[in-house]
Short mmCIF file of N, CA and C in Angstrom, two decimals:
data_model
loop_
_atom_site.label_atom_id
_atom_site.label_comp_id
_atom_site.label_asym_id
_atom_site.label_seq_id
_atom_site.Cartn_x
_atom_site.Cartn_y
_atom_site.Cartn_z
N UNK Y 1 15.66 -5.44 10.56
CA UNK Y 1 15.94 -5.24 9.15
C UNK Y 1 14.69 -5.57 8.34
N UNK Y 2 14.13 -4.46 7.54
CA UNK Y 2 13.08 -4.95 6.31
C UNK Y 2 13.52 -6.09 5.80
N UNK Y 3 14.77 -5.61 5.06
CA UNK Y 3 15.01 -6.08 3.34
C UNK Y 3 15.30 -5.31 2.75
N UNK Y 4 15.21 -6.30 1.17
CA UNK Y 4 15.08 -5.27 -0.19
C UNK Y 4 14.43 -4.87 -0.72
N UNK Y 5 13.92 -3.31 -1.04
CA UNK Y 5 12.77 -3.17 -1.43
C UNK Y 5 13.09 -2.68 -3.35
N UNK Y 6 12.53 -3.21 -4.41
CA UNK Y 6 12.60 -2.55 -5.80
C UNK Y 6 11.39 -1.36 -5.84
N UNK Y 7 11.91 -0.02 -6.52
CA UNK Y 7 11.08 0.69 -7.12
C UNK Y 7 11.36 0.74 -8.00
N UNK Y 8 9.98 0.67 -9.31
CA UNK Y 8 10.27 1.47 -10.48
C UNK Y 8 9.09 3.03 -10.55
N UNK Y 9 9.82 3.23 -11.43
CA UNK Y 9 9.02 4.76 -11.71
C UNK Y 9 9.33 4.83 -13.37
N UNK Y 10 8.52 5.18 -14.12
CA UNK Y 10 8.15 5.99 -15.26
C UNK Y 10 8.32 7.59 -15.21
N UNK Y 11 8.28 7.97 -16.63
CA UNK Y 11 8.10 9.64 -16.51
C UNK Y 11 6.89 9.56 -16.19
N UNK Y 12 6.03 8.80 -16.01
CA UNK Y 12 4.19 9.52 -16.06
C UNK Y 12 4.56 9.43 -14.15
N UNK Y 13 5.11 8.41 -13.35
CA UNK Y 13 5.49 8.38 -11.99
C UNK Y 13 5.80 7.31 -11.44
N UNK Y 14 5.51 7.18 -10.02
CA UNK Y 14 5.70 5.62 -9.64
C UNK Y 14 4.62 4.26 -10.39
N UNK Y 15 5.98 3.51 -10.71
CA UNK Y 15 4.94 2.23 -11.47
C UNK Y 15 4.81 1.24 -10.66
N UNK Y 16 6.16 0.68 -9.65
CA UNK Y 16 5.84 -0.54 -8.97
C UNK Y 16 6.89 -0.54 -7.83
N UNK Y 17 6.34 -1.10 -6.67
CA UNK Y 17 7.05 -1.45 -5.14
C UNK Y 17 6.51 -2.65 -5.42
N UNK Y 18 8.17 -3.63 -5.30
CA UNK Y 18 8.46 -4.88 -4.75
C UNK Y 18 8.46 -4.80 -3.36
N UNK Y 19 7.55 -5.83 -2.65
CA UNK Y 19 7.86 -5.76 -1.22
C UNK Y 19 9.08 -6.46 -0.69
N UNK Y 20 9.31 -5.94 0.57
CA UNK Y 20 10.78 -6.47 0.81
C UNK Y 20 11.23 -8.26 0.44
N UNK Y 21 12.73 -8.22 0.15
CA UNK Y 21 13.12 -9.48 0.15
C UNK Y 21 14.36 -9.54 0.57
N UNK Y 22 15.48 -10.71 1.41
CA UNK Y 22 16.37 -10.61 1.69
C UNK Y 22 17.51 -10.95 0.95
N UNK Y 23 17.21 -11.10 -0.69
CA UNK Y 23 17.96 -11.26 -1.84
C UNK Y 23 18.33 -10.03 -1.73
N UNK Y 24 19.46 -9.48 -2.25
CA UNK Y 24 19.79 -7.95 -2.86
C UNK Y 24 19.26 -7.93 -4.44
N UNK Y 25 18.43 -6.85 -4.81
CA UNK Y 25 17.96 -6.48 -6.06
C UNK Y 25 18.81 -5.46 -6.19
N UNK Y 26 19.96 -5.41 -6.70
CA UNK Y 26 20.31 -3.77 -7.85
C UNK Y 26 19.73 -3.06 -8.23
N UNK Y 27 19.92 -1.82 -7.40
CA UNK Y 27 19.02 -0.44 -8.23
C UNK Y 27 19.72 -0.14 -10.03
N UNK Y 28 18.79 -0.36 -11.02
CA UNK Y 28 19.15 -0.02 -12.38
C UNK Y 28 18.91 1.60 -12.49
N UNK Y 29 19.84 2.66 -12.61
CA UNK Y 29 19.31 3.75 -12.80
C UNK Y 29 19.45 4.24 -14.14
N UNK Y 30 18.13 4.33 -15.09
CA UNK Y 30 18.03 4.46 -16.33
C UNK Y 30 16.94 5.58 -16.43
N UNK Y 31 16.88 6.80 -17.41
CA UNK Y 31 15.53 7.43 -17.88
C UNK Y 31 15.82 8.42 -16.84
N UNK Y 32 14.62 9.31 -17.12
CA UNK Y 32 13.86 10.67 -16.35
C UNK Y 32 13.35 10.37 -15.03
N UNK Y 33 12.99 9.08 -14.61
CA UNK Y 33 12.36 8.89 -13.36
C UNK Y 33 13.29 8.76 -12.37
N UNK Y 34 14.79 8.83 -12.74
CA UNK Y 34 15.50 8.50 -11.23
C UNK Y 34 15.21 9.53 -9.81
N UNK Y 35 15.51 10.43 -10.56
CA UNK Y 35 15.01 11.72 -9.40
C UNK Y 35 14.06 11.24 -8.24
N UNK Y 36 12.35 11.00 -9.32
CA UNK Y 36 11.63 10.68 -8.28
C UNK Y 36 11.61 8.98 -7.64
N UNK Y 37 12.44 8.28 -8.18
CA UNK Y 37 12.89 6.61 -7.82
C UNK Y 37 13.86 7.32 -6.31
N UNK Y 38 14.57 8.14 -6.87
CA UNK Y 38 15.33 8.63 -5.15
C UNK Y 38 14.80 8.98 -4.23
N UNK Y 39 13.67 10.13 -4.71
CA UNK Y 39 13.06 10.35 -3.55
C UNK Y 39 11.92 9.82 -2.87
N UNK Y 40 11.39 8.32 -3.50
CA UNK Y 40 11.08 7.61 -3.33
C UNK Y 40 11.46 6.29 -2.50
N UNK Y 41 12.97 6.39 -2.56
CA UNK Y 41 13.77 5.29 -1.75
C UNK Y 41 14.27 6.29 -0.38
N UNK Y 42 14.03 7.39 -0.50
CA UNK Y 42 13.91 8.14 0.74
C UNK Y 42 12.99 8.22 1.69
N UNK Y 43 12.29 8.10 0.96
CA UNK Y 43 10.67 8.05 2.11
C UNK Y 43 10.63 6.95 2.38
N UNK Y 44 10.84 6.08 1.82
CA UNK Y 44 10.64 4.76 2.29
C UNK Y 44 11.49 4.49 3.33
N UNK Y 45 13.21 4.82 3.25
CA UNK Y 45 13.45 4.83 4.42
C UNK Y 45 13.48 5.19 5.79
N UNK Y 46 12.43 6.37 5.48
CA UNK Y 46 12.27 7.32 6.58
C UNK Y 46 10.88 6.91 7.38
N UNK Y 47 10.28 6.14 6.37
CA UNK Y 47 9.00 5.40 6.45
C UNK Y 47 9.53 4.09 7.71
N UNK Y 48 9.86 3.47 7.34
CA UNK Y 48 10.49 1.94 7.57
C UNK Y 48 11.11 2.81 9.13
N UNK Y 49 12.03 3.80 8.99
CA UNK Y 49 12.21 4.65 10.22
C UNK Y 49 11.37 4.77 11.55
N UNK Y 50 10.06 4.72 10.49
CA UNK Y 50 8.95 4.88 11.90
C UNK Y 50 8.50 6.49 11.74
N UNK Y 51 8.89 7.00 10.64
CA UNK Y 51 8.40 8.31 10.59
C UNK Y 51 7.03 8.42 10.06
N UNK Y 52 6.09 9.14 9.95
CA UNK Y 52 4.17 9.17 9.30
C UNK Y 52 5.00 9.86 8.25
N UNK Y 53 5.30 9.30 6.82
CA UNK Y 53 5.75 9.83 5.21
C UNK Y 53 4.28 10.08 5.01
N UNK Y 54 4.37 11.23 4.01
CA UNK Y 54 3.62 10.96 3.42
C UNK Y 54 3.57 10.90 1.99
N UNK Y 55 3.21 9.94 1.26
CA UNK Y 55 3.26 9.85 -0.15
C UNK Y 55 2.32 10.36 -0.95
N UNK Y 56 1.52 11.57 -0.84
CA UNK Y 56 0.21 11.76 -1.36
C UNK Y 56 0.94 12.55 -3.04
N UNK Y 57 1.75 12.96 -2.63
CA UNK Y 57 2.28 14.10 -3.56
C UNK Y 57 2.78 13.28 -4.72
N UNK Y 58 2.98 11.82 -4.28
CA UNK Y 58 3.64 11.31 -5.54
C UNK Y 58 2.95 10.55 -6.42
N UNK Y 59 3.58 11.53 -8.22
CA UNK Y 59 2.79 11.07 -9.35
C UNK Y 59 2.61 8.76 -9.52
N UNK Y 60 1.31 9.08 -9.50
CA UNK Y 60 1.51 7.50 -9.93
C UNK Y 60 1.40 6.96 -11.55
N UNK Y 61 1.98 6.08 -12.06
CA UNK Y 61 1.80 5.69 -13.47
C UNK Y 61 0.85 4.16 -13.39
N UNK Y 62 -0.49 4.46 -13.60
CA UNK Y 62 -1.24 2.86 -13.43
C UNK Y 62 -2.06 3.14 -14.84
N UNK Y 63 -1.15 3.39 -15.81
CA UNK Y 63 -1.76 3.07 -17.03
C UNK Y 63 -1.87 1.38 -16.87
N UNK Y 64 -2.79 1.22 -17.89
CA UNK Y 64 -3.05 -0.40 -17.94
C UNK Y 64 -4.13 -0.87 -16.92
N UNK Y 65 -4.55 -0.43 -15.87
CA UNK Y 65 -5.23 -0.43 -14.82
C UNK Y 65 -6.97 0.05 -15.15
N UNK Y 66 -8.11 -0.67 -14.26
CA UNK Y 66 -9.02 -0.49 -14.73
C UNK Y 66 -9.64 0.51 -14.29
N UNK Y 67 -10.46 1.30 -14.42
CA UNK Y 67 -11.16 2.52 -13.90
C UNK Y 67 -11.30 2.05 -12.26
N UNK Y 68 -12.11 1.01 -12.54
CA UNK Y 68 -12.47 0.55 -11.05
C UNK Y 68 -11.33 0.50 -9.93
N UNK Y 69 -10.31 -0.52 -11.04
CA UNK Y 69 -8.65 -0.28 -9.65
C UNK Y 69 -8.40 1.15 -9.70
N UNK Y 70 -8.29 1.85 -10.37
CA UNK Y 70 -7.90 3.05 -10.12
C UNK Y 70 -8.91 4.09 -9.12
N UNK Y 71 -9.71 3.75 -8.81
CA UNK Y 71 -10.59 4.07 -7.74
C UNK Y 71 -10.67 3.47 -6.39
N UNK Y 72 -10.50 2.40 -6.55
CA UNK Y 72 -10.11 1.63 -5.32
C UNK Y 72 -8.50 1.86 -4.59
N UNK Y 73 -7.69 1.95 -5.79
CA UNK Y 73 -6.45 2.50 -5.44
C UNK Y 73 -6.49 3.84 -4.82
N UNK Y 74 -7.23 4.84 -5.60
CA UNK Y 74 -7.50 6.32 -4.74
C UNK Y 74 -7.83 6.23 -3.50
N UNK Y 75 -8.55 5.38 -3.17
CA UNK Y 75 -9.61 5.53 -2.11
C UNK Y 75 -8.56 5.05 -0.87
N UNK Y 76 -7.86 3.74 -1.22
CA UNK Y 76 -6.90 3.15 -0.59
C UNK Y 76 -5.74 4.26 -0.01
N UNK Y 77 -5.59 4.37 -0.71
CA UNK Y 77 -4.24 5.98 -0.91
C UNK Y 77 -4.80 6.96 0.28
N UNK Y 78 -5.99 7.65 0.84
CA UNK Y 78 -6.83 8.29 1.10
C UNK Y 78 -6.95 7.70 2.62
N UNK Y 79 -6.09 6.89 2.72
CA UNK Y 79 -5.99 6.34 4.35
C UNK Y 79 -5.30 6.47 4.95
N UNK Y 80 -4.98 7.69 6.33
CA UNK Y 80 -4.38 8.47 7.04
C UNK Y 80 -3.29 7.37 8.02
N UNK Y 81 -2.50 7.57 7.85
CA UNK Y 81 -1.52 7.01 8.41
C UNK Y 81 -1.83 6.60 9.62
N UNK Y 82 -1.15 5.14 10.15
CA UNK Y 82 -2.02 4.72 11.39
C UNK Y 82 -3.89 4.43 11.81
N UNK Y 83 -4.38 4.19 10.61
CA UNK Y 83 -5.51 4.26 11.05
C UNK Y 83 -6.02 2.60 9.47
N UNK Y 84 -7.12 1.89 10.05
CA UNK Y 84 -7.49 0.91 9.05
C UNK Y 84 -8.68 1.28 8.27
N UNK Y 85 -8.95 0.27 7.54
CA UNK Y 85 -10.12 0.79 6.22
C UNK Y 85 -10.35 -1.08 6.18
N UNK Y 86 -11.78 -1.10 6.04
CA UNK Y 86 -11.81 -2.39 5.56
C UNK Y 86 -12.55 -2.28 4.36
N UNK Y 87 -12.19 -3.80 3.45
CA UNK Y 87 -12.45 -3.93 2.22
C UNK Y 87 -14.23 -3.39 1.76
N UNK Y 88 -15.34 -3.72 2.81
CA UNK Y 88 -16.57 -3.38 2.76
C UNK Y 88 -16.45 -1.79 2.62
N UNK Y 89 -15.76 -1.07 3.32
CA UNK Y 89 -15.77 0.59 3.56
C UNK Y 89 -14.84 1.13 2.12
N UNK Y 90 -14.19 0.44 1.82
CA UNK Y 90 -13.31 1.00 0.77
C UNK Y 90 -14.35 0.86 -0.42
N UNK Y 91 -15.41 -0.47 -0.88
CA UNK Y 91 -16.23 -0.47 -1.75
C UNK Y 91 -17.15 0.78 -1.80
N UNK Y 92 -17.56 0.66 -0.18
CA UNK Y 92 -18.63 2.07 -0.21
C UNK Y 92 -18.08 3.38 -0.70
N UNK Y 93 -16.91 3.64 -0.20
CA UNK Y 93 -16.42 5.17 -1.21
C UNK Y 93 -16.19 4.67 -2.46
N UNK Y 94 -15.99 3.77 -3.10
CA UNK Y 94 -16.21 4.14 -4.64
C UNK Y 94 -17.19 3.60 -5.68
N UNK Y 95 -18.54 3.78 -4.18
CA UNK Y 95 -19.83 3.62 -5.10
C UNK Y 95 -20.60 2.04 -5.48
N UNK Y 96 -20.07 1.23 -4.77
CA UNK Y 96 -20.10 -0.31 -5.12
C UNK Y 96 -19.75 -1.04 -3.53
N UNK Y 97 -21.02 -0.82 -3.24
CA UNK Y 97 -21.14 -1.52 -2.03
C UNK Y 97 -20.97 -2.97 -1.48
N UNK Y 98 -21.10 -3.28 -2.70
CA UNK Y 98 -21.31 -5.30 -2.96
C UNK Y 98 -20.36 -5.85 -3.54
N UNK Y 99 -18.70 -5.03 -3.72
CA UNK Y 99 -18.04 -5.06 -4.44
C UNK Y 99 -16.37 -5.82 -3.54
N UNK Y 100 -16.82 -5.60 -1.78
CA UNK Y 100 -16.37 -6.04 -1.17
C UNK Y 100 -14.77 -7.28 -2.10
N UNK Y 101 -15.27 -8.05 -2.52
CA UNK Y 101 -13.79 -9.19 -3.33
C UNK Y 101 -13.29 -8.41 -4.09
N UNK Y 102 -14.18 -8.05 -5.26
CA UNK Y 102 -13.32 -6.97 -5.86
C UNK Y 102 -12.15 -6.18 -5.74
N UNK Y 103 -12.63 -5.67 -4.48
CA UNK Y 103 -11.57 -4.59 -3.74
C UNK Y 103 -10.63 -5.48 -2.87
N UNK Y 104 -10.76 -6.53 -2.99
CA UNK Y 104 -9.76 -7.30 -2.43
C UNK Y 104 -9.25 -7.92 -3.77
N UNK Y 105 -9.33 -7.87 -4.85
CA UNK Y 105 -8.70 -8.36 -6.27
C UNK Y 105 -7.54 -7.03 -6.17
N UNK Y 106 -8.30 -6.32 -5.89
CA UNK Y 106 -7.59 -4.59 -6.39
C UNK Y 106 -6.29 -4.69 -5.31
N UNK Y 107 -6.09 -4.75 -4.20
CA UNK Y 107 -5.30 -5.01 -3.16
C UNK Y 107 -5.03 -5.92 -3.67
N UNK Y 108 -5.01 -7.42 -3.52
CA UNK Y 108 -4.11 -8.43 -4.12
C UNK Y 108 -2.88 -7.83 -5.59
N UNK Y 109 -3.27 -7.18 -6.34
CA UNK Y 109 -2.68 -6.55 -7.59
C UNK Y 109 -2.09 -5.20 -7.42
N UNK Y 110 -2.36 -4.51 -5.97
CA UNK Y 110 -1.65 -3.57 -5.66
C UNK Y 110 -0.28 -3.36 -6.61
N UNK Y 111 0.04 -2.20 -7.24
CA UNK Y 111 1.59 -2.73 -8.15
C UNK Y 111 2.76 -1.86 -7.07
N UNK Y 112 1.54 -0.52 -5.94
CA UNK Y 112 2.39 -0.16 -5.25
C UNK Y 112 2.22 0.12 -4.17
N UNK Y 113 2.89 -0.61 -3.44
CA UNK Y 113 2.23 -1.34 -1.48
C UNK Y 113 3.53 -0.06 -1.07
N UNK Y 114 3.00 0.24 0.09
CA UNK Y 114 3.15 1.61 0.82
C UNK Y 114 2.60 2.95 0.28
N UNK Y 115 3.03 2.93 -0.72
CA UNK Y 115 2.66 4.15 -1.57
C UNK Y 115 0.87 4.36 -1.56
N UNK Y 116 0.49 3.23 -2.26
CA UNK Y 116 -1.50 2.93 -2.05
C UNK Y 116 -1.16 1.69 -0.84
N UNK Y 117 -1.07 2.31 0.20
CA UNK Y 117 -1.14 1.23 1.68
C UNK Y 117 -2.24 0.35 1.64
N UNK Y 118 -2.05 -0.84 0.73
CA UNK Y 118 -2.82 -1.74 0.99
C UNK Y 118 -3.07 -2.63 2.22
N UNK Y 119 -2.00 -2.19 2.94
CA UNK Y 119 -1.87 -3.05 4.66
C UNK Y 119 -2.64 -2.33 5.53
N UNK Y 120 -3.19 -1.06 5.18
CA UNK Y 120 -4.29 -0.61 6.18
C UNK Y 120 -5.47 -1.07 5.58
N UNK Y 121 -6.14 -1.88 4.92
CA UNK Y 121 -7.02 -2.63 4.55
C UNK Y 121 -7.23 -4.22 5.16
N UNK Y 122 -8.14 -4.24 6.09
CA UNK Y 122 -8.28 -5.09 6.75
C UNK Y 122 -10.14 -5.90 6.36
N UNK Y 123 -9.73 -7.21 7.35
CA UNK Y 123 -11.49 -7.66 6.99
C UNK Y 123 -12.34 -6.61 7.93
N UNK Y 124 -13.97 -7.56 7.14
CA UNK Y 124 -15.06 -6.74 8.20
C UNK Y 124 -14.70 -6.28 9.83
N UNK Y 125 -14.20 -7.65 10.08
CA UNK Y 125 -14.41 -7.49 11.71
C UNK Y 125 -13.06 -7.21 12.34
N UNK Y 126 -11.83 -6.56 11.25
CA UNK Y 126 -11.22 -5.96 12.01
C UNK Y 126 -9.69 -7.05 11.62
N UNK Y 127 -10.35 -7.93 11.61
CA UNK Y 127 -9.02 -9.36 11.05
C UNK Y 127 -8.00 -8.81 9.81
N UNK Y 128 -6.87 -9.34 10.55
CA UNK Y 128 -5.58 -8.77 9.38
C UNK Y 128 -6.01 -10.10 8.29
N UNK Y 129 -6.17 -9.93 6.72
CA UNK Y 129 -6.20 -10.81 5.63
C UNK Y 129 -5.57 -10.54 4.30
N UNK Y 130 -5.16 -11.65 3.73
CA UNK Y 130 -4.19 -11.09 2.62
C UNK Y 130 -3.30 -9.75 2.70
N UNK Y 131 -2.13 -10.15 1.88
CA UNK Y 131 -0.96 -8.79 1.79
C UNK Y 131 -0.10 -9.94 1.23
N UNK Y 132 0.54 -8.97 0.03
CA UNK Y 132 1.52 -9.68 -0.93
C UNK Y 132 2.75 -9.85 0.11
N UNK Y 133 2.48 -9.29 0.70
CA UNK Y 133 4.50 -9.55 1.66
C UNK Y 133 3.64 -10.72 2.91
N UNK Y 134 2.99 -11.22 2.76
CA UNK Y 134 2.32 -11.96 4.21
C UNK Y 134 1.89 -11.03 5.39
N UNK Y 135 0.87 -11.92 5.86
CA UNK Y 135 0.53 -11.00 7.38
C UNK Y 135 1.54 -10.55 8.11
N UNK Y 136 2.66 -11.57 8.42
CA UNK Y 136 3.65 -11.01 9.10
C UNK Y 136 4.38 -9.69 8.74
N UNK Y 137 4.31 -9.07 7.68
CA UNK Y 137 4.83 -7.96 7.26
C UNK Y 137 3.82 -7.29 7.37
N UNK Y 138 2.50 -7.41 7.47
CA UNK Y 138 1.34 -6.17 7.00
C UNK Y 138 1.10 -6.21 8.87
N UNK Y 139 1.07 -7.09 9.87
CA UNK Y 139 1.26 -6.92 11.36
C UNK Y 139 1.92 -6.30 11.56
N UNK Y 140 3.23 -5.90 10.96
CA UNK Y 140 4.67 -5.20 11.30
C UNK Y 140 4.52 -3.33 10.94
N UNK Y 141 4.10 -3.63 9.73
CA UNK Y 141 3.64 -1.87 8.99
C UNK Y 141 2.55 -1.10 9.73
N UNK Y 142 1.81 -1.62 10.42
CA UNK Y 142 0.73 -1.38 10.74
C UNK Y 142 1.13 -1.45 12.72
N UNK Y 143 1.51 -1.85 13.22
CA UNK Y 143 2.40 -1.64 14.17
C UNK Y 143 3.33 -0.75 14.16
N UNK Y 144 4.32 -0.39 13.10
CA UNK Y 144 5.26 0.69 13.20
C UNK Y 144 4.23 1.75 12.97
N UNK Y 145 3.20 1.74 12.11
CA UNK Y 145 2.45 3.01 12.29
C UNK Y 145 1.39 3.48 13.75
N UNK Y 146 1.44 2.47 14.75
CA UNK Y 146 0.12 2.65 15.90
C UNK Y 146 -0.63 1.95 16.06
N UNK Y 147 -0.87 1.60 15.29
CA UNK Y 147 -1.95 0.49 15.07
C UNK Y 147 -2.01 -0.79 15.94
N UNK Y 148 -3.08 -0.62 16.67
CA UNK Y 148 -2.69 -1.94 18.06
C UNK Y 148 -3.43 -2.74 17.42
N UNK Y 149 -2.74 -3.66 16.68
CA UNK Y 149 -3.02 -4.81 16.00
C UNK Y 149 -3.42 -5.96 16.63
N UNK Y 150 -3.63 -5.83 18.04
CA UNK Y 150 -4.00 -7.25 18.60
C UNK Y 150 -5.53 -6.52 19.02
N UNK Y 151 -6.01 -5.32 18.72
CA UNK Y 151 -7.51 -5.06 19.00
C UNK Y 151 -8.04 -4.98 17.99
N UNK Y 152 -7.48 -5.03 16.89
CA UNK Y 152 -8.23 -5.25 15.26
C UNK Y 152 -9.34 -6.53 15.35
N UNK Y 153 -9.04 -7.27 15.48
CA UNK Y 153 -10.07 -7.98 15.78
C UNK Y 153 -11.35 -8.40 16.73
N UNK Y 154 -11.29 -7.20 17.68
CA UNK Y 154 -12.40 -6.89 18.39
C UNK Y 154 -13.38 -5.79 17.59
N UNK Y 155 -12.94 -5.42 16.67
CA UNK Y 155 -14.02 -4.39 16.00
C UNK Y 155 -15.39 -5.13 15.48
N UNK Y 156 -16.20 -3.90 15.55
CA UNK Y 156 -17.68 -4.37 15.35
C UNK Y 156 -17.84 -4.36 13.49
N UNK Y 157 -18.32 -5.46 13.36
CA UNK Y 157 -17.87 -5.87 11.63
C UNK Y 157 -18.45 -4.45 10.84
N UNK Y 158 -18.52 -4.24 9.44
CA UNK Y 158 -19.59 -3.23 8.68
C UNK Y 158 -20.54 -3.49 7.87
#
């Protein structure tokens, strides 16, 4: 069993994934966004299933967000299911090589984990670090996707 997971969505799109909890949260269904809040709690379950979803298609709403997160979020997003990105490589695609924490500020503030898979973001050398749901959940996502998580840390750093 995950849990409970909250989505919200806006008309502009998805605004925020709560990562799982074993409280029950009530879905509130209010506004224009339920549609895509449904088909959003669909993928996710089909996700959580063990199926490769893919979420590329779905509108995101990160008004409020800085140019920079919103680039780091792209870039994040831009990571093929089953496969890792570390925080050094994610700086280099958006131009800021030295930006390495940064992009780990940007992941820490993730507002939407699965959707911008911040759990395929790993350290230099391959080490699982930070994730708002704990390692134990970002070991788990990353395992249901392939990911032989006990050789992550044999990688050659960047």
């Amino acid at each position: 069993m995950w849990g409970w997971f909250s989505v919200s969505c806006t008309s502009e799109g998805a605004a925020r994934i709560t990562l799982p909890t074993f409280q029950e949260n009530p879905t509130e269904e209010q506004g224009v966004a339920v549609d895509l809040a449904q088909d959003l709690i669909q993928r996710l379950h089909s996700y959580l299933d063990g199926e490769a979803v893919s979420f590329a298609d779905c509108p995101l709403d990160l008004r409020g967000l800085s140019s920079f997160a919103r680039e780091v979020l792209a870039a994040c997003r831009d990571i093929p299911y089953g496969e890792v990105r570390s925080y050094g490589q994610l700086a280099r695609l958006v131009g800021s090589p030295r930006a390495c924490r940064a992009v780990g500020r940007v992941m820490a503030q993730n507002p939407l984990p699965l959707i911008v898979p911040c759990h395929r973001v790993v350290g230099a050398s391959g080490s699982l670090t930070g994730f708002g749901g704990g390692l134990e959940l970002k070991r788990r996502l990353l395992a249901l996707e392939g990911v032989d998580v006990d050789m992550l840390g044999h990688r050659k750093g960047d």
